[in-house]
Amino acid sequence: SMDCLAADAIAVIKSSIGRWYPAVRAVYLVGHSLGGAIVANVMAQHKTLGFEVAAAVVLDVVEGTAKQSLLHMKAFLEKRPKIFATQAEGVRWFLSQGGLHNVSSAEISVPHLLVSDDSVGFRWRTDLQKTLPLWDDWFADLDQKFLAIPCPKMLCLAGTDRLDKELTMGHMVGKFQLEVIGG
């Protein structure tokens, strides 16, 4: 659940500050896609975090677009191969689907997404089908949670067409900085 993901993120941040960065006064939270939703949900608990957040940055996720994308993800997962004979086959498939465009990057990243299954080859490390019932919860009320973040915040998107009414109004009154990258 999103509550579990946010609690895990908070625990990691607290542990990291306590163990490696005890002099840190404030952290910057940055999240892409699901990570952006986690940032918004962590910040919904800002009064009880136990650490200060200097700023929050959310990359490429707004509630409406995320929920629309979930429909495509379900179809994508149904078509996704369950097993690959080799890691190289998994890399080729990932590239053919547009998961990455750079061959070198795919050769480094994709093998870590796969685990050896001695009997058949390589399967996905994470069974995303099992997470399907949680997907709607991950992005629920995301726009409201983002706008309610009490510290300086930035939303980075590929285009302004992804802004829904609530975010457009929030941006117009200066509730957050918007950066459009590309497009």
PDB file of C-alpha atoms in Angstrom:
ATOM      1  CA  SER A   1       0.000   0.000   0.000  1.00  0.00           C
ATOM      2  CA  MET A   2       1.026   3.626  -0.345  1.00  0.00           C
ATOM      3  CA  ASP A   3       1.048   3.928   3.454  1.00  0.00           C
ATOM      4  CA  CYS A   4       3.632   1.141   3.568  1.00  0.00           C
ATOM      5  CA  LEU A   5       5.752   2.708   0.791  1.00  0.00           C
ATOM      6  CA  ALA A   6       5.716   6.104   2.544  1.00  0.00           C
ATOM      7  CA  ALA A   7       6.545   4.534   5.918  1.00  0.00           C
ATOM      8  CA  ASP A   8       9.459   2.657   4.342  1.00  0.00           C
ATOM      9  CA  ALA A   9      10.764   5.868   2.750  1.00  0.00           C
ATOM     10  CA  ILE A  10      10.550   7.714   6.075  1.00  0.00           C
ATOM     11  CA  ALA A  11      12.378   4.885   7.855  1.00  0.00           C
ATOM     12  CA  VAL A  12      15.174   4.878   5.254  1.00  0.00           C
ATOM     13  CA  ILE A  13      15.597   8.663   5.485  1.00  0.00           C
ATOM     14  CA  LYS A  14      15.657   8.624   9.303  1.00  0.00           C
ATOM     15  CA  SER A  15      18.121   5.746   9.360  1.00  0.00           C
ATOM     16  CA  SER A  16      20.371   7.414   6.778  1.00  0.00           C
ATOM     17  CA  ILE A  17      20.411  10.701   8.660  1.00  0.00           C
ATOM     18  CA  GLY A  18      21.082   8.967  11.980  1.00  0.00           C
ATOM     19  CA  ARG A  19      23.780   6.653  10.686  1.00  0.00           C
ATOM     20  CA  TRP A  20      25.648   8.575   7.998  1.00  0.00           C
ATOM     21  CA  TYR A  21      24.534  12.207   8.046  1.00  0.00           C
ATOM     22  CA  PRO A  22      23.895  13.270  11.657  1.00  0.00           C
ATOM     23  CA  ALA A  23      24.815  16.901  10.901  1.00  0.00           C
ATOM     24  CA  VAL A  24      22.153  17.228   8.179  1.00  0.00           C
ATOM     25  CA  ARG A  25      19.537  19.769   9.133  1.00  0.00           C
ATOM     26  CA  ALA A  26      17.160  19.281   6.197  1.00  0.00           C
ATOM     27  CA  VAL A  27      16.723  16.911   3.270  1.00  0.00           C
ATOM     28  CA  TYR A  28      15.493  17.363  -0.284  1.00  0.00           C
ATOM     29  CA  LEU A  29      12.942  14.818  -1.447  1.00  0.00           C
ATOM     30  CA  VAL A  30      12.909  13.961  -5.148  1.00  0.00           C
ATOM     31  CA  GLY A  31      10.703  11.326  -6.750  1.00  0.00           C
ATOM     32  CA  HIS A  32       9.901  10.203 -10.288  1.00  0.00           C
ATOM     33  CA  SER A  33       6.562   8.618 -11.187  1.00  0.00           C
ATOM     34  CA  LEU A  34       5.638   6.304  -8.292  1.00  0.00           C
ATOM     35  CA  GLY A  35       8.535   7.880  -6.375  1.00  0.00           C
ATOM     36  CA  GLY A  36       6.846  11.257  -6.831  1.00  0.00           C
ATOM     37  CA  ALA A  37       3.645   9.884  -5.340  1.00  0.00           C
ATOM     38  CA  ILE A  38       5.696   8.563  -2.411  1.00  0.00           C
ATOM     39  CA  VAL A  39       7.224  12.032  -1.900  1.00  0.00           C
ATOM     40  CA  ALA A  40       3.737  13.595  -1.786  1.00  0.00           C
ATOM     41  CA  ASN A  41       2.544  10.986   0.702  1.00  0.00           C
ATOM     42  CA  VAL A  42       5.633  11.366   2.885  1.00  0.00           C
ATOM     43  CA  MET A  43       5.031  15.112   2.960  1.00  0.00           C
ATOM     44  CA  ALA A  44       1.390  14.560   3.943  1.00  0.00           C
ATOM     45  CA  GLN A  45       2.922  13.466   7.267  1.00  0.00           C
ATOM     46  CA  HIS A  46       5.293  16.449   7.514  1.00  0.00           C
ATOM     47  CA  LYS A  47       4.351  17.326  11.091  1.00  0.00           C
ATOM     48  CA  THR A  48       5.455  13.932  12.426  1.00  0.00           C
ATOM     49  CA  LEU A  49       8.437  13.105  10.197  1.00  0.00           C
ATOM     50  CA  GLY A  50      11.164  13.789  12.729  1.00  0.00           C
ATOM     51  CA  PHE A  51      13.302  15.564  10.114  1.00  0.00           C
ATOM     52  CA  GLU A  52      13.010  18.786   8.140  1.00  0.00           C
ATOM     53  CA  VAL A  53      12.394  18.853   4.403  1.00  0.00           C
ATOM     54  CA  ALA A  54      13.947  21.834   2.600  1.00  0.00           C
ATOM     55  CA  ALA A  55      12.153  21.212  -0.701  1.00  0.00           C
ATOM     56  CA  ALA A  56      10.272  18.547  -2.639  1.00  0.00           C
ATOM     57  CA  VAL A  57      10.562  17.785  -6.354  1.00  0.00           C
ATOM     58  CA  VAL A  58       8.094  15.559  -8.211  1.00  0.00           C
ATOM     59  CA  LEU A  59       9.049  14.393 -11.686  1.00  0.00           C
ATOM     60  CA  ASP A  60       6.663  13.364 -14.443  1.00  0.00           C
ATOM     61  CA  VAL A  61       3.585  12.397 -12.473  1.00  0.00           C
ATOM     62  CA  VAL A  62       0.170  13.975 -12.001  1.00  0.00           C
ATOM     63  CA  GLU A  63      -2.889  12.154 -10.735  1.00  0.00           C
ATOM     64  CA  GLY A  64      -4.998  12.131 -13.895  1.00  0.00           C
ATOM     65  CA  THR A  65      -2.198  11.079 -16.240  1.00  0.00           C
ATOM     66  CA  ALA A  66      -0.974   8.436 -13.806  1.00  0.00           C
ATOM     67  CA  LYS A  67      -4.414   6.870 -13.490  1.00  0.00           C
ATOM     68  CA  GLN A  68      -4.867   6.844 -17.275  1.00  0.00           C
ATOM     69  CA  SER A  69      -1.464   5.197 -17.678  1.00  0.00           C
ATOM     70  CA  LEU A  70      -2.458   2.403 -15.307  1.00  0.00           C
ATOM     71  CA  LEU A  71      -4.949   1.138 -17.884  1.00  0.00           C
ATOM     72  CA  HIS A  72      -2.155   0.811 -20.444  1.00  0.00           C
ATOM     73  CA  MET A  73       0.146  -0.818 -17.895  1.00  0.00           C
ATOM     74  CA  LYS A  74      -2.371  -3.593 -17.248  1.00  0.00           C
ATOM     75  CA  ALA A  75      -2.487  -4.434 -20.953  1.00  0.00           C
ATOM     76  CA  PHE A  76       1.298  -4.167 -21.168  1.00  0.00           C
ATOM     77  CA  LEU A  77       1.766  -6.629 -18.305  1.00  0.00           C
ATOM     78  CA  GLU A  78      -0.589  -9.142 -19.898  1.00  0.00           C
ATOM     79  CA  LYS A  79       1.556  -9.135 -23.057  1.00  0.00           C
ATOM     80  CA  ARG A  80       4.908  -9.110 -21.253  1.00  0.00           C
ATOM     81  CA  PRO A  81       6.842 -12.385 -21.513  1.00  0.00           C
ATOM     82  CA  LYS A  82       7.120 -14.242 -18.207  1.00  0.00           C
ATOM     83  CA  ILE A  83      10.372 -16.053 -19.052  1.00  0.00           C
ATOM     84  CA  PHE A  84      13.470 -15.336 -21.157  1.00  0.00           C
ATOM     85  CA  ALA A  85      15.944 -17.999 -22.230  1.00  0.00           C
ATOM     86  CA  THR A  86      18.844 -15.575 -21.598  1.00  0.00           C
ATOM     87  CA  GLN A  87      19.412 -12.168 -20.051  1.00  0.00           C
ATOM     88  CA  ALA A  88      20.335 -10.886 -23.517  1.00  0.00           C
ATOM     89  CA  GLU A  89      16.888 -11.929 -24.755  1.00  0.00           C
ATOM     90  CA  GLY A  90      15.347  -9.914 -21.900  1.00  0.00           C
ATOM     91  CA  VAL A  91      17.467  -6.893 -22.837  1.00  0.00           C
ATOM     92  CA  ARG A  92      16.400  -7.143 -26.516  1.00  0.00           C
ATOM     93  CA  TRP A  93      12.733  -7.406 -25.535  1.00  0.00           C
ATOM     94  CA  PHE A  94      13.002  -4.408 -23.181  1.00  0.00           C
ATOM     95  CA  LEU A  95      14.590  -2.314 -25.945  1.00  0.00           C
ATOM     96  CA  SER A  96      11.979  -3.417 -28.505  1.00  0.00           C
ATOM     97  CA  GLN A  97       9.199  -2.207 -26.200  1.00  0.00           C
ATOM     98  CA  GLY A  98      10.767   1.224 -25.681  1.00  0.00           C
ATOM     99  CA  GLY A  99      11.600   0.568 -22.020  1.00  0.00           C
ATOM    100  CA  LEU A 100      14.993   2.066 -22.791  1.00  0.00           C
ATOM    101  CA  HIS A 101      16.447   3.443 -25.992  1.00  0.00           C
ATOM    102  CA  ASN A 102      20.152   3.157 -25.237  1.00  0.00           C
ATOM    103  CA  VAL A 103      21.590  -0.351 -25.716  1.00  0.00           C
ATOM    104  CA  SER A 104      24.460   0.171 -23.254  1.00  0.00           C
ATOM    105  CA  SER A 105      22.068   1.427 -20.608  1.00  0.00           C
ATOM    106  CA  ALA A 106      19.756  -1.549 -21.150  1.00  0.00           C
ATOM    107  CA  GLU A 107      22.650  -4.008 -20.936  1.00  0.00           C
ATOM    108  CA  ILE A 108      23.495  -2.575 -17.512  1.00  0.00           C
ATOM    109  CA  SER A 109      19.976  -2.064 -16.136  1.00  0.00           C
ATOM    110  CA  VAL A 110      17.806  -4.897 -17.420  1.00  0.00           C
ATOM    111  CA  PRO A 111      19.777  -7.888 -16.064  1.00  0.00           C
ATOM    112  CA  HIS A 112      19.109  -6.595 -12.533  1.00  0.00           C
ATOM    113  CA  LEU A 113      15.380  -6.806 -13.249  1.00  0.00           C
ATOM    114  CA  LEU A 114      15.697 -10.540 -13.950  1.00  0.00           C
ATOM    115  CA  VAL A 115      16.542 -13.529 -11.764  1.00  0.00           C
ATOM    116  CA  SER A 116      17.707 -16.952 -12.791  1.00  0.00           C
ATOM    117  CA  ASP A 117      15.103 -19.679 -12.697  1.00  0.00           C
ATOM    118  CA  ASP A 118      17.193 -22.833 -13.107  1.00  0.00           C
ATOM    119  CA  SER A 119      14.457 -24.787 -14.783  1.00  0.00           C
ATOM    120  CA  VAL A 120      13.519 -22.326 -17.535  1.00  0.00           C
ATOM    121  CA  GLY A 121      15.937 -19.391 -17.818  1.00  0.00           C
ATOM    122  CA  PHE A 122      15.253 -15.904 -16.462  1.00  0.00           C
ATOM    123  CA  ARG A 123      12.063 -14.434 -15.014  1.00  0.00           C
ATOM    124  CA  TRP A 124      11.212 -10.961 -13.753  1.00  0.00           C
ATOM    125  CA  ARG A 125      12.548 -10.254 -10.251  1.00  0.00           C
ATOM    126  CA  THR A 126       9.282  -8.552  -9.280  1.00  0.00           C
ATOM    127  CA  ASP A 127       5.892  -9.981 -10.170  1.00  0.00           C
ATOM    128  CA  LEU A 128       4.084  -6.745 -11.003  1.00  0.00           C
ATOM    129  CA  GLN A 129       0.805  -8.614 -11.516  1.00  0.00           C
ATOM    130  CA  LYS A 130       0.650  -9.096  -7.737  1.00  0.00           C
ATOM    131  CA  THR A 131       0.732  -5.327  -7.225  1.00  0.00           C
ATOM    132  CA  LEU A 132      -2.261  -4.590  -9.497  1.00  0.00           C
ATOM    133  CA  PRO A 133      -4.775  -4.262  -6.633  1.00  0.00           C
ATOM    134  CA  LEU A 134      -2.629  -1.494  -5.111  1.00  0.00           C
ATOM    135  CA  TRP A 135      -2.179   0.693  -8.172  1.00  0.00           C
ATOM    136  CA  ASP A 136      -5.211   2.968  -7.785  1.00  0.00           C
ATOM    137  CA  ASP A 137      -4.246   3.672  -4.161  1.00  0.00           C
ATOM    138  CA  TRP A 138      -0.744   4.752  -5.197  1.00  0.00           C
ATOM    139  CA  PHE A 139      -1.984   7.824  -7.058  1.00  0.00           C
ATOM    140  CA  ALA A 140      -5.183   8.622  -5.117  1.00  0.00           C
ATOM    141  CA  ASP A 141      -5.502  12.330  -4.275  1.00  0.00           C
ATOM    142  CA  LEU A 142      -1.972  12.922  -5.568  1.00  0.00           C
ATOM    143  CA  ASP A 143      -2.658  16.436  -6.870  1.00  0.00           C
ATOM    144  CA  GLN A 144      -4.170  17.570  -3.556  1.00  0.00           C
ATOM    145  CA  LYS A 145      -1.304  16.041  -1.577  1.00  0.00           C
ATOM    146  CA  PHE A 146       1.271  17.697  -3.845  1.00  0.00           C
ATOM    147  CA  LEU A 147      -0.389  21.116  -3.542  1.00  0.00           C
ATOM    148  CA  ALA A 148      -0.552  20.727   0.252  1.00  0.00           C
ATOM    149  CA  ILE A 149       3.209  20.163   0.628  1.00  0.00           C
ATOM    150  CA  PRO A 150       4.217  22.966   3.026  1.00  0.00           C
ATOM    151  CA  CYS A 151       7.804  23.515   1.827  1.00  0.00           C
ATOM    152  CA  PRO A 152       8.995  24.860  -1.555  1.00  0.00           C
ATOM    153  CA  LYS A 153       8.031  22.413  -4.277  1.00  0.00           C
ATOM    154  CA  MET A 154       8.646  21.849  -7.955  1.00  0.00           C
ATOM    155  CA  LEU A 155       6.774  19.783 -10.519  1.00  0.00           C
ATOM    156  CA  CYS A 156       8.742  18.747 -13.613  1.00  0.00           C
ATOM    157  CA  LEU A 157       6.706  17.556 -16.595  1.00  0.00           C
ATOM    158  CA  ALA A 158       7.236  16.835 -20.275  1.00  0.00           C
ATOM    159  CA  GLY A 159       4.466  19.281 -21.214  1.00  0.00           C
ATOM    160  CA  THR A 160       1.841  21.580 -19.749  1.00  0.00           C
ATOM    161  CA  ASP A 161      -0.884  19.457 -21.352  1.00  0.00           C
ATOM    162  CA  ARG A 162      -0.405  17.059 -18.425  1.00  0.00           C
ATOM    163  CA  LEU A 163      -1.628  19.620 -15.903  1.00  0.00           C
ATOM    164  CA  ASP A 164      -5.189  19.063 -14.819  1.00  0.00           C
ATOM    165  CA  LYS A 165      -7.505  21.814 -13.577  1.00  0.00           C
ATOM    166  CA  GLU A 166      -6.416  21.630  -9.931  1.00  0.00           C
ATOM    167  CA  LEU A 167      -2.705  21.821 -10.738  1.00  0.00           C
ATOM    168  CA  THR A 168      -3.217  24.543 -13.350  1.00  0.00           C
ATOM    169  CA  MET A 169      -5.024  26.686 -10.789  1.00  0.00           C
ATOM    170  CA  GLY A 170      -2.387  25.933  -8.153  1.00  0.00           C
ATOM    171  CA  HIS A 171       0.394  26.945 -10.524  1.00  0.00           C
ATOM    172  CA  MET A 172      -1.412  30.141 -11.529  1.00  0.00           C
ATOM    173  CA  VAL A 173      -1.528  31.283  -7.900  1.00  0.00           C
ATOM    174  CA  GLY A 174       2.113  30.393  -7.257  1.00  0.00           C
ATOM    175  CA  LYS A 175       1.721  27.281  -5.099  1.00  0.00           C
ATOM    176  CA  PHE A 176       4.624  25.531  -6.872  1.00  0.00           C
ATOM    177  CA  GLN A 177       7.291  25.963  -9.490  1.00  0.00           C
ATOM    178  CA  LEU A 178       6.660  24.208 -12.785  1.00  0.00           C
ATOM    179  CA  GLU A 179       9.483  23.112 -15.056  1.00  0.00           C
ATOM    180  CA  VAL A 180       8.642  21.812 -18.515  1.00  0.00           C
ATOM    181  CA  ILE A 181      11.428  19.608 -19.842  1.00  0.00           C
ATOM    182  CA  GLY A 182      11.574  18.791 -23.530  1.00  0.00           C
ATOM    183  CA  GLY A 183       8.504  19.086 -25.718  1.00  0.00           C
TER     184      GLY A 183
END
